[in-house]
């Protein structure tokens, strides 16, 4: 007996729809589209950092300081709006074969990296510098007042802070002496746009150290009838000579009088030391003061130099004349009379007063 036909839904195995695969494909397609967009967009953004849209802007002078490396230029040029992205520029420039020189370069704002590179491969522009002349015999307070007069961008506070900076100490400055009095060499200094008050003071200190070494301060005083003085004391003597002598030909003889008096234990009697103290304290000149700067009363040297000595005064302090002289007094403008005889000194002093040369 024939079997009845089976229901169609039992004998026909209809394929099921697979909904998962098209969804994965769509997601992957979207990922590729987004990734491609990011790549294209990122590349476009990167190109805009290398070469920003629009024309170059106005010229701008940028100082590249001494010791700067290529990688230091990113922030310098970014701050000046020369490059669009300081970080990318730093990575872009680091492997370039450029002999970077310190100085002032003229760039244009909104420049491409290649335009910046072209400028850096040239020499710095010649930029006007300022000459600052520090005369011999000035105190540090006078120097601190003069520098801002010649370089207005340096305030007096800038200079005073530089003078107090321990980084600017002289190699001949005692550890317990904070003042740079007498340690700044008087000369003409060229101040460029990259200089600060501190770099200028450092240069003046270095120049004094160098001049003192050239004069022989490391060797010290050698010869007959000379006291044992350290370099700082020799610079102090040079400052006394600077304030006492208006004639460099006489400076070695003044040095000899100072050394003879030190050896004899006689007060130096140099009124310029008392005048220095009065100037520093803002008080009247007092020759009766018990201050260590009063060399009419106290024996020995004052505690510090009293002015910036010249090279001629350093040379005189290290190479004094020979002789027994203990006294000197003006006998004409810029000319002194020297003697070892006290009575002769008094007679010449009376003549000086009579001539009105200021020998009181």
XYZ file of C-alpha atoms in Angstrom:
360
model
C 0.000 0.000 0.000
C 1.541 3.218 -1.086
C 2.719 5.747 1.582
C 1.037 9.106 1.830
C 3.212 12.032 0.647
C 5.157 13.842 3.401
C 4.409 17.483 4.112
C 6.499 19.728 1.985
C 7.991 21.518 4.955
C 9.385 18.281 6.147
C 10.928 17.084 2.883
C 12.255 20.327 1.411
C 15.407 21.702 3.180
C 15.173 25.383 2.290
C 18.433 27.377 2.722
C 18.450 29.921 5.564
C 19.437 33.557 4.985
C 22.837 34.488 6.434
C 22.431 37.993 7.741
C 25.875 38.220 9.557
C 28.301 38.396 6.608
C 26.910 41.518 4.910
C 27.057 43.392 8.243
C 30.755 42.569 8.743
C 31.489 43.622 5.207
C 29.756 46.945 5.764
C 31.689 47.570 8.966
C 34.977 46.712 7.308
C 34.161 48.944 4.407
C 33.399 51.798 6.763
C 36.661 51.215 8.619
C 38.615 51.314 5.381
C 36.812 54.461 4.293
C 37.445 56.158 7.620
C 41.071 55.027 7.716
C 41.601 56.221 4.193
C 40.001 59.523 5.089
C 42.228 59.851 8.107
C 45.299 59.090 6.045
C 44.348 61.593 3.391
C 43.275 64.153 5.978
C 46.351 63.559 8.114
C 48.625 63.909 5.135
C 46.861 67.115 4.157
C 47.163 68.452 7.719
C 50.842 67.514 7.854
C 51.498 69.300 4.577
C 49.825 72.417 5.979
C 52.278 72.347 8.889
C 55.236 72.081 6.515
C 53.859 74.696 4.150
C 50.979 76.697 5.637
C 48.358 78.068 3.270
C 48.507 81.662 2.190
C 51.418 83.936 1.373
C 54.332 84.620 3.677
C 53.735 87.317 6.253
C 55.713 90.338 7.369
C 59.473 90.141 8.057
C 60.589 89.401 11.601
C 64.099 89.380 13.081
C 64.772 86.343 15.257
C 67.812 85.963 17.517
C 69.518 82.582 17.582
C 71.499 82.606 20.849
C 74.979 81.243 21.360
C 74.987 77.489 21.873
C 71.556 76.955 20.303
C 70.978 73.665 18.462
C 68.787 73.084 15.442
C 66.196 71.381 17.629
C 66.036 74.465 19.854
C 64.710 76.511 16.958
C 61.225 74.999 17.035
C 60.039 76.979 20.036
C 62.013 80.087 19.005
C 60.470 80.185 15.528
C 57.076 79.058 16.781
C 56.937 81.913 19.284
C 57.764 84.326 16.461
C 54.970 82.871 14.258
C 57.522 81.936 11.616
C 56.537 78.245 11.550
C 53.061 76.829 12.034
C 54.026 73.912 14.264
C 57.078 74.081 16.510
C 57.006 70.389 17.451
C 56.900 69.085 13.893
C 59.562 71.583 12.843
C 61.826 70.305 15.604
C 61.606 66.738 14.235
C 61.822 67.900 10.625
C 64.974 69.997 11.087
C 66.963 67.745 13.408
C 68.665 65.685 10.697
C 69.411 68.600 8.384
C 73.082 69.290 7.719
C 73.094 72.964 8.704
C 76.020 74.792 10.307
C 73.934 76.898 12.660
C 75.477 80.222 13.648
C 74.415 82.470 16.479
C 73.059 85.826 15.456
C 69.980 87.555 14.152
C 68.174 86.124 11.136
C 65.398 87.761 9.174
C 62.502 85.388 8.512
C 58.956 85.993 7.329
C 55.949 84.968 9.326
C 53.899 82.037 7.982
C 56.912 80.497 6.226
C 57.275 76.947 4.989
C 59.901 74.763 6.609
C 61.970 74.832 3.414
C 61.868 78.627 3.364
C 63.124 78.644 6.955
C 65.877 76.182 6.066
C 67.018 78.430 3.228
C 67.407 81.354 5.640
C 69.281 79.241 8.186
C 71.788 78.101 5.581
C 72.823 81.706 5.073
C 74.777 83.904 7.448
C 73.006 85.890 10.151
C 72.031 89.404 9.179
C 74.318 92.172 10.287
C 72.423 93.821 13.101
C 73.493 97.065 14.736
C 75.074 96.524 18.118
C 75.507 98.979 20.962
C 78.898 99.952 22.320
C 78.977 100.462 26.078
C 82.067 102.202 27.422
C 82.839 101.753 31.112
C 85.486 104.293 32.168
C 88.236 103.482 34.628
C 87.624 104.237 38.266
C 83.846 103.729 38.421
C 82.170 101.939 41.311
C 79.700 99.143 40.654
C 76.838 101.487 41.564
C 78.024 103.923 38.909
C 78.392 101.081 36.424
C 74.882 99.831 37.268
C 73.557 103.315 36.510
C 75.525 103.761 33.283
C 74.674 100.503 31.527
C 70.907 101.227 31.281
C 71.724 104.693 29.937
C 73.539 103.101 26.997
C 71.283 100.029 26.664
C 67.748 101.083 27.672
C 66.376 97.533 27.422
C 68.530 96.690 30.460
C 66.950 98.175 33.561
C 69.015 99.098 36.583
C 67.251 96.278 38.419
C 68.414 93.858 35.698
C 72.003 94.990 36.199
C 71.825 94.863 40.000
C 70.387 91.338 39.840
C 73.219 90.315 37.509
C 75.768 91.817 39.899
C 74.277 89.794 42.766
C 74.074 86.538 40.800
C 76.537 83.964 42.254
C 77.069 82.660 38.717
C 78.865 85.904 37.876
C 81.527 85.734 40.577
C 85.195 86.381 39.820
C 87.752 83.639 40.324
C 89.658 86.088 42.546
C 86.668 86.994 44.703
C 86.902 85.649 48.274
C 84.143 83.265 49.286
C 82.890 85.575 52.026
C 82.824 88.633 49.764
C 79.562 89.006 47.817
C 80.395 92.321 46.127
C 81.866 92.556 42.635
C 83.370 95.944 43.454
C 86.620 96.278 41.542
C 86.028 93.025 39.637
C 84.504 94.551 36.468
C 87.076 95.537 33.883
C 86.672 99.053 32.456
C 86.569 98.892 28.670
C 84.240 99.218 25.684
C 81.864 96.292 25.265
C 79.757 95.451 22.233
C 76.236 94.500 23.251
C 74.226 92.528 20.710
C 70.519 91.716 20.597
C 71.141 88.299 22.147
C 72.901 89.753 25.190
C 71.328 90.176 28.607
C 72.459 92.233 31.578
C 73.829 89.022 33.059
C 75.880 88.080 29.979
C 77.350 91.578 29.914
C 78.345 91.493 33.596
C 79.794 88.015 33.107
C 81.870 89.313 30.203
C 83.188 92.212 32.312
C 84.148 89.848 35.142
C 85.852 87.457 32.723
C 87.753 90.350 31.174
C 89.005 91.512 34.572
C 90.108 87.975 35.410
C 91.863 87.689 32.050
C 93.587 91.078 32.322
C 94.718 90.327 35.872
C 96.197 86.988 34.806
C 97.980 88.608 31.860
C 99.400 91.192 34.261
C 100.824 88.372 36.403
C 98.439 88.242 39.337
C 98.752 84.453 39.590
C 102.467 84.903 40.234
C 101.834 87.682 42.722
C 104.287 90.213 44.111
C 107.925 89.300 43.665
C 111.008 91.308 44.531
C 112.459 93.184 47.484
C 110.408 94.992 50.113
C 107.003 93.815 49.022
C 104.209 92.595 51.304
C 102.555 89.219 50.896
C 99.180 89.919 49.314
C 96.635 87.621 47.700
C 95.176 88.425 44.248
C 92.086 90.124 45.701
C 94.266 92.410 47.812
C 96.421 93.237 44.796
C 93.280 94.236 42.883
C 92.345 96.375 45.889
C 95.737 98.113 45.653
C 95.151 98.631 41.916
C 91.821 100.308 42.689
C 93.544 102.678 45.135
C 96.118 103.547 42.489
C 93.301 104.151 40.000
C 91.631 106.694 42.259
C 94.875 108.372 43.325
C 96.751 108.673 40.055
C 95.751 110.824 37.127
C 99.034 110.058 35.421
C 99.839 106.453 34.580
C 103.555 107.255 34.518
C 103.319 107.882 38.264
C 101.246 104.800 39.070
C 104.209 102.509 39.891
C 105.547 105.140 42.319
C 102.167 105.389 44.056
C 102.184 101.589 44.323
C 105.606 101.779 45.967
C 104.375 104.307 48.565
C 101.408 102.038 49.376
C 103.644 98.991 49.831
C 106.231 100.875 51.885
C 103.490 102.089 54.215
C 102.015 98.609 54.541
C 105.439 97.229 55.444
C 106.066 100.028 57.958
C 102.620 99.670 59.531
C 101.743 103.282 58.664
C 98.133 104.174 57.761
C 97.841 104.667 54.019
C 96.165 108.045 54.416
C 94.285 107.687 51.116
C 91.209 109.854 51.418
C 89.563 108.179 48.430
C 88.733 105.205 50.668
C 86.746 107.382 53.078
C 85.077 109.111 50.132
C 84.066 105.696 48.790
C 82.459 104.701 52.077
C 80.592 108.003 52.348
C 79.296 107.578 48.799
C 78.120 104.027 49.496
C 76.438 104.990 52.775
C 75.055 108.295 51.515
C 76.666 110.155 54.415
C 79.037 113.072 54.868
C 82.769 112.493 54.553
C 84.124 111.673 58.017
C 87.861 111.293 58.571
C 87.287 110.534 62.265
C 85.176 107.458 61.549
C 86.348 104.122 62.909
C 85.285 102.470 59.657
C 87.765 100.007 58.116
C 87.652 102.234 55.015
C 89.169 105.140 56.975
C 92.819 104.750 56.002
C 93.810 107.913 57.838
C 93.347 106.012 61.095
C 93.516 102.299 60.281
C 96.567 100.482 59.015
C 96.363 97.966 56.194
C 94.136 97.870 53.143
C 90.409 98.624 53.029
C 88.174 95.511 53.009
C 87.359 95.746 49.291
C 88.472 97.521 46.140
C 86.965 100.992 45.814
C 86.734 101.255 42.009
C 87.283 99.442 38.718
C 91.042 99.493 38.067
C 92.510 99.826 34.590
C 95.166 97.544 33.149
C 97.750 100.263 33.832
C 96.810 100.242 37.516
C 96.977 96.434 37.638
C 100.413 96.553 36.046
C 101.563 99.186 38.547
C 100.261 97.175 41.501
C 102.207 94.129 40.312
C 105.294 96.043 39.204
C 105.877 98.877 41.676
C 108.783 101.271 41.402
C 111.722 100.916 43.770
C 112.591 103.467 46.422
C 112.001 104.511 50.035
C 109.162 107.007 49.404
C 106.414 107.175 52.008
C 104.613 110.346 50.900
C 103.301 112.031 47.788
C 101.479 115.289 47.229
C 100.263 117.230 44.203
C 102.669 119.847 42.958
C 100.877 120.517 39.671
C 97.752 119.277 37.930
C 98.266 115.545 37.353
C 101.759 115.566 38.806
C 102.881 114.466 42.284
C 105.940 115.101 44.391
C 107.307 111.963 46.104
C 109.519 111.856 49.171
C 110.562 109.746 52.144
C 111.030 112.824 54.343
C 108.017 113.933 56.385
C 109.145 117.547 56.791
C 109.712 117.832 53.059
C 106.240 116.422 52.506
C 104.692 119.021 54.833
C 106.460 121.859 53.038
C 105.222 120.636 49.659
C 101.748 120.162 51.090
C 101.705 123.836 52.120
C 102.713 124.796 48.599
C 99.930 122.611 47.203
C 97.357 124.308 49.414
C 98.661 127.736 48.427
C 98.214 126.823 44.760
C 94.639 125.699 45.441
C 95.246 122.187 44.147
C 93.016 120.595 46.764
C 95.589 119.258 49.193
C 93.722 119.956 52.426
